[in-house]
Amino acid sequence: MTSLMSIAGPILMGAVFGYLLQQGKVTSCNVIENQFRLRDFTVLKVMGTAIVVGGIGVLLLVDTGNTKYYVKDANMLAVALGAALFGIGMVVYGYCPGTALGAIASGSVHAAVGAFGMIVGAILYALSFDWVKAHILNVWALGKVRLPDITGVPDGVWFAALAIGAGAFFFWVEASEAKARRAQGQAALPGLPIINSRKVHPMLAGLFNKLTGSTSVPAIEHDELVTAHQQRSCVIVDVREPHEFKGGHIPGAINHPLSRFDPDSLVHDKPVVLICQAGGRSATALRRAMAAGRQNIRHYAGGMSRWRAQGGPVA
């Protein structure tokens, strides 16, 4: 029984974790991409909440004697280089390892391709580990230390500061996003406010575009899409495959699969909103349409997964 639980337990926890990632909308590469463009702080809010809740939970477990800390060596040079590589990889790929698996489970093909790259990277790291250990891991190595050990400040104070700091950050983000939404109320297209690329932090946007060759992809927020759908003031084009479309779509949407996508077919007398399962294919279709000179077209980041999670009607 113990052996069975040791196998079933992690599988169950992994499934729950993946479900929460999906519900948190962080399995969409567009959400992660827009985090680095400082347009959408969903990733920071989800990760910040996980860190605070998990940290307090671990603190309580340790204080009650139900577990103990497992402290890894503080190899600071390795941490700095690894963090830089991880950040660049996340910008280019659009996922971290955890969100990549969640995206693969949602049917993302490009997430699966990137996961193969992670496996190759892990193999290369293993093959070069002796050199890495000699030239990187042993540089600026502090041993098994923690901030409470170095500063003399108790664990509880550190976690309290973390919780207060996270709360203040969340408050600032929510206030900033509310202000941005009010400003977007003056958008040129009723019910279809766009994300203005001029508001993107120029250095981060430039770095992302240089690395990926991508251009700004105008997106529509959920509330605006709901309003536009109710008022029938837009044309919704679903770029998923026919079998996916038949499995559930926004009422009134037109199916135009990405595999047979023709930008010239997107000429309508109303603004067009592109949608797919998670946002990747609709962003690709939008880039093609923009390259072909089509205008008044946006896409819905998060796709049908987000639409269902938000309680949107499905036919």
Coordinates of C-alpha atoms in Angstrom, one line a residue:
M1 CA 0.0 0.0 0.0
T2 CA 2.8 2.4 0.9
S3 CA 4.5 1.6 -2.4
L4 CA 1.3 2.3 -4.3
M5 CA 0.8 5.6 -2.5
S6 CA 4.4 6.7 -3.2
I7 CA 3.6 6.3 -6.9
A8 CA 0.0 7.5 -7.0
G9 CA 0.6 10.4 -4.7
P10 CA 3.0 12.3 -6.9
I11 CA 0.9 11.6 -10.0
L12 CA -2.2 13.0 -8.2
M13 CA -0.3 16.1 -7.0
G14 CA 1.1 16.6 -10.5
A15 CA -2.4 16.4 -12.0
V16 CA -3.7 18.9 -9.5
F17 CA -0.7 21.2 -10.1
G18 CA -1.3 21.1 -13.9
Y19 CA -5.0 21.8 -13.4
L20 CA -4.2 24.8 -11.3
L21 CA -1.7 26.1 -13.8
Q22 CA -4.3 25.8 -16.5
Q23 CA -6.9 27.5 -14.4
G24 CA -4.4 30.3 -13.7
K25 CA -3.9 30.8 -17.4
V26 CA -0.1 30.4 -17.2
T27 CA 0.0 27.5 -19.6
S28 CA -0.5 30.0 -22.4
C29 CA 2.7 31.2 -24.1
N30 CA 0.9 34.5 -24.8
V31 CA 0.3 35.2 -21.1
I32 CA 4.0 34.4 -20.3
E33 CA 5.2 36.4 -23.3
N34 CA 3.1 39.4 -22.1
Q35 CA 4.6 39.1 -18.6
F36 CA 8.0 39.8 -20.0
R37 CA 6.5 42.7 -22.1
L38 CA 5.0 44.1 -18.8
R39 CA 1.5 43.8 -20.3
D40 CA 0.1 41.0 -18.2
F41 CA 1.2 40.2 -14.6
T42 CA -0.7 36.9 -14.3
V43 CA 2.5 34.9 -14.1
L44 CA 3.9 37.0 -11.3
K45 CA 0.6 36.9 -9.4
V46 CA 0.3 33.1 -9.7
M47 CA 4.0 32.4 -8.8
G48 CA 4.0 35.0 -6.0
T49 CA 0.9 33.4 -4.5
A50 CA 2.4 30.0 -4.7
I51 CA 5.7 31.1 -3.1
V52 CA 4.0 32.8 -0.2
V53 CA 1.4 30.1 0.5
G54 CA 4.0 27.3 0.0
G55 CA 6.6 29.1 2.2
I56 CA 4.2 29.7 5.1
G57 CA 3.0 26.0 4.8
V58 CA 6.6 24.7 4.9
L59 CA 7.4 27.0 7.9
L60 CA 4.4 25.6 9.8
L61 CA 5.4 22.0 8.9
V62 CA 8.9 22.6 10.1
D63 CA 7.9 24.3 13.3
T64 CA 5.5 21.5 14.2
G65 CA 8.2 18.9 13.5
N66 CA 6.4 17.3 10.6
T67 CA 9.3 17.9 8.2
K68 CA 12.7 19.5 8.0
Y69 CA 14.4 21.8 5.5
Y70 CA 16.4 20.3 2.7
V71 CA 19.1 23.0 2.1
K72 CA 21.0 22.9 -1.2
D73 CA 24.5 24.3 -1.6
A74 CA 24.4 28.1 -2.3
N75 CA 26.7 28.1 -5.4
M76 CA 26.1 31.7 -6.3
L77 CA 27.8 31.8 -9.7
A78 CA 25.9 28.8 -10.9
V79 CA 22.7 30.3 -9.6
A80 CA 23.3 33.6 -11.4
L81 CA 24.3 31.9 -14.7
G82 CA 21.4 29.4 -14.4
A83 CA 18.9 32.1 -13.7
A84 CA 20.1 34.1 -16.8
L85 CA 19.9 31.1 -19.1
F86 CA 16.5 30.1 -17.6
G87 CA 15.1 33.6 -18.2
I88 CA 16.3 33.8 -21.8
G89 CA 14.9 30.3 -22.5
M90 CA 11.6 31.3 -21.0
V91 CA 11.4 34.4 -23.2
V92 CA 12.2 32.6 -26.4
Y93 CA 10.2 29.4 -25.6
G94 CA 7.3 31.0 -23.9
Y95 CA 7.1 28.5 -21.1
C96 CA 9.0 27.2 -18.0
P97 CA 9.3 23.4 -17.6
G98 CA 6.1 23.2 -15.5
T99 CA 3.9 25.3 -17.7
A100 CA 5.3 23.6 -20.8
L101 CA 4.0 20.2 -19.6
G102 CA 0.6 21.8 -18.9
A103 CA 0.6 23.3 -22.4
I104 CA 1.5 19.9 -23.9
A105 CA -1.5 18.4 -22.1
S106 CA -3.7 21.1 -23.6
G107 CA -2.5 20.1 -27.1
S108 CA 0.2 22.7 -27.8
V109 CA 2.6 21.3 -30.5
H110 CA 5.2 24.0 -30.2
A111 CA 5.4 23.3 -26.4
A112 CA 6.2 19.7 -27.2
V113 CA 9.0 20.7 -29.6
G114 CA 10.5 22.9 -26.9
A115 CA 10.3 20.1 -24.3
F116 CA 12.5 18.0 -26.6
G117 CA 15.0 20.9 -26.5
M118 CA 14.9 20.8 -22.7
I119 CA 15.7 17.1 -22.7
V120 CA 18.6 17.7 -25.0
G121 CA 19.8 20.5 -22.7
A122 CA 19.7 18.2 -19.7
I123 CA 21.7 15.5 -21.5
L124 CA 24.4 18.1 -22.5
Y125 CA 24.5 19.4 -18.9
A126 CA 25.0 15.8 -17.6
L127 CA 27.8 15.1 -20.1
S128 CA 29.6 18.4 -19.2
F129 CA 28.9 18.2 -15.4
D130 CA 32.5 17.4 -14.5
W131 CA 33.7 20.6 -16.2
V132 CA 30.8 22.6 -14.8
K133 CA 31.6 21.4 -11.3
A134 CA 35.3 22.3 -11.5
H135 CA 34.9 25.7 -13.2
I136 CA 31.4 27.0 -12.1
L137 CA 29.9 25.2 -9.1
N138 CA 33.0 25.7 -6.9
V139 CA 33.2 29.4 -7.7
W140 CA 31.5 31.7 -5.1
A141 CA 30.2 28.6 -3.2
L142 CA 28.8 29.5 0.2
G143 CA 27.8 26.0 1.2
K144 CA 24.5 25.0 2.9
V145 CA 23.4 28.4 4.2
R146 CA 20.1 30.2 4.5
L147 CA 19.2 33.9 4.9
P148 CA 18.2 33.4 8.6
D149 CA 21.6 31.9 9.2
I150 CA 23.5 34.7 7.5
T151 CA 21.5 37.6 9.0
G152 CA 20.4 36.2 12.3
V153 CA 16.8 37.2 11.6
P154 CA 14.3 34.4 12.5
D155 CA 12.4 32.5 9.8
G156 CA 9.1 33.9 10.8
V157 CA 10.2 37.5 10.2
W158 CA 11.5 36.6 6.8
F159 CA 8.2 34.9 5.8
A160 CA 6.2 37.8 7.3
A161 CA 8.2 40.3 5.2
L162 CA 7.7 38.1 2.1
A163 CA 4.0 38.0 2.7
I164 CA 3.7 41.7 3.3
G165 CA 5.9 42.5 0.2
A166 CA 3.9 40.2 -2.0
G167 CA 0.6 41.7 -0.7
A168 CA 1.9 45.2 -1.5
F169 CA 3.0 44.1 -4.9
F170 CA -0.3 42.5 -5.7
F171 CA -2.1 45.6 -4.6
W172 CA 0.1 47.8 -6.9
V173 CA -0.4 45.4 -9.9
E174 CA -4.2 45.4 -9.4
A175 CA -4.4 49.1 -9.1
S176 CA -2.2 49.6 -12.2
E177 CA -4.2 47.1 -14.3
A178 CA -7.5 48.8 -13.2
K179 CA -6.0 52.1 -14.3
A180 CA -4.9 50.6 -17.7
R181 CA -8.4 49.1 -18.3
R182 CA -10.0 52.5 -17.7
A183 CA -7.6 54.1 -20.1
Q184 CA -8.4 51.5 -22.7
G185 CA -12.0 52.5 -22.5
Q186 CA -11.1 55.2 -25.1
A187 CA -9.9 52.6 -27.7
A188 CA -10.7 53.2 -31.3
L189 CA -12.8 50.0 -31.8
P190 CA -15.8 49.8 -29.4
G191 CA -15.6 46.6 -27.4
L192 CA -12.1 45.8 -28.8
P193 CA -9.4 47.7 -26.8
I194 CA -6.0 46.9 -28.1
I195 CA -2.7 46.6 -26.3
N196 CA -0.6 49.5 -27.5
S197 CA 2.9 48.4 -28.3
R198 CA 4.2 51.9 -27.4
K199 CA 3.4 51.2 -23.8
V200 CA 5.7 48.2 -23.7
H201 CA 9.0 48.6 -21.9
P202 CA 11.2 49.2 -25.0
M203 CA 14.2 47.2 -23.9
L204 CA 12.3 44.0 -23.0
A205 CA 10.1 44.3 -26.1
G206 CA 13.1 44.8 -28.3
L207 CA 15.0 41.9 -26.8
F208 CA 12.0 39.6 -27.2
N209 CA 11.4 40.6 -30.8
K210 CA 15.1 40.3 -31.7
L211 CA 15.3 36.8 -30.2
T212 CA 12.0 35.5 -31.7
G213 CA 11.5 37.6 -34.8
S214 CA 8.0 38.3 -33.6
T215 CA 6.0 41.5 -33.8
S216 CA 3.4 43.0 -31.5
V217 CA 0.2 40.9 -31.4
P218 CA -2.9 43.0 -30.5
A219 CA -5.1 41.1 -28.0
I220 CA -8.5 41.6 -26.6
E221 CA -9.4 41.2 -22.9
H222 CA -12.0 38.7 -21.8
D223 CA -14.6 41.3 -20.6
E224 CA -14.4 43.2 -23.9
L225 CA -14.8 40.0 -25.9
V226 CA -17.9 39.1 -23.8
T227 CA -19.4 42.5 -24.5
A228 CA -18.6 42.4 -28.2
H229 CA -20.0 38.9 -28.5
Q230 CA -23.2 39.9 -26.7
Q231 CA -23.6 43.0 -28.9
R232 CA -22.6 41.0 -32.0
S233 CA -20.2 43.8 -32.8
C234 CA -17.3 41.5 -34.0
V235 CA -16.7 38.4 -36.1
I236 CA -15.1 35.5 -34.1
V237 CA -13.0 33.2 -36.2
D238 CA -11.9 29.9 -34.6
V239 CA -8.6 28.7 -36.1
R240 CA -8.7 25.2 -34.5
E241 CA -9.1 22.1 -36.5
P242 CA -12.7 21.0 -37.3
H243 CA -12.8 18.2 -34.7
E244 CA -11.8 20.7 -32.0
F245 CA -14.3 23.2 -33.2
K246 CA -17.1 20.6 -33.0
G247 CA -16.0 19.7 -29.5
G248 CA -17.1 23.1 -28.3
H249 CA -16.9 26.7 -29.6
I250 CA -18.1 30.2 -29.0
P251 CA -21.7 30.5 -30.3
G252 CA -21.7 32.2 -33.7
A253 CA -18.0 31.6 -34.3
I254 CA -16.7 30.7 -37.8
N255 CA -14.3 27.8 -38.2
H256 CA -11.2 28.6 -40.3
P257 CA -8.4 26.1 -39.4
L258 CA -4.9 27.5 -39.2
S259 CA -3.7 24.6 -41.5
R260 CA -5.8 26.1 -44.3
F261 CA -5.6 29.7 -43.1
D262 CA -6.1 32.4 -45.8
P263 CA -5.8 36.0 -44.6
D264 CA -7.8 37.2 -47.6
S265 CA -10.9 35.5 -46.1
L266 CA -10.8 37.8 -43.1
V267 CA -12.4 40.8 -44.9
H268 CA -15.5 41.6 -42.9
D269 CA -17.5 44.8 -42.1
K270 CA -16.9 44.2 -38.4
P271 CA -13.7 43.8 -36.4
V272 CA -12.4 40.2 -36.3
V273 CA -11.3 38.3 -33.2
L274 CA -9.2 35.1 -33.7
I275 CA -9.4 32.3 -31.2
C276 CA -7.9 28.9 -30.7
Q277 CA -7.4 26.5 -27.8
A278 CA -4.7 28.3 -25.8
G279 CA -3.7 31.3 -27.8
G280 CA -0.7 30.1 -29.8
R281 CA -2.4 29.3 -33.1
S282 CA -4.5 32.5 -33.0
A283 CA -1.4 34.6 -32.5
T284 CA 0.3 32.8 -35.4
A285 CA -2.8 33.4 -37.6
L286 CA -2.9 37.1 -36.6
R287 CA 0.7 37.6 -37.5
R288 CA 0.0 36.1 -41.0
A289 CA -3.0 38.4 -41.3
M290 CA -1.0 41.5 -40.3
A291 CA 1.8 40.6 -42.7
A292 CA -0.9 40.4 -45.5
G293 CA -2.1 43.9 -44.6
R294 CA -5.4 42.9 -42.9
Q295 CA -6.6 45.4 -40.3
N296 CA -9.2 45.5 -37.4
I297 CA -8.1 42.0 -36.3
R298 CA -7.2 40.9 -32.7
H299 CA -6.8 37.6 -31.0
Y300 CA -8.0 36.3 -27.7
A301 CA -5.0 35.2 -25.5
G302 CA -5.8 32.1 -23.6
G303 CA -8.2 30.7 -26.2
M304 CA -11.1 28.4 -25.5
S305 CA -9.4 27.1 -22.3
R306 CA -9.6 30.6 -20.8
W307 CA -13.1 31.2 -22.3
R308 CA -14.4 28.0 -20.6
A309 CA -12.6 28.8 -17.3
Q310 CA -14.2 32.3 -17.3
G311 CA -17.7 30.7 -17.7
G312 CA -18.2 31.9 -21.3
P313 CA -21.0 30.3 -23.3
V314 CA -20.1 27.3 -25.5
A315 CA -22.0 25.8 -28.3

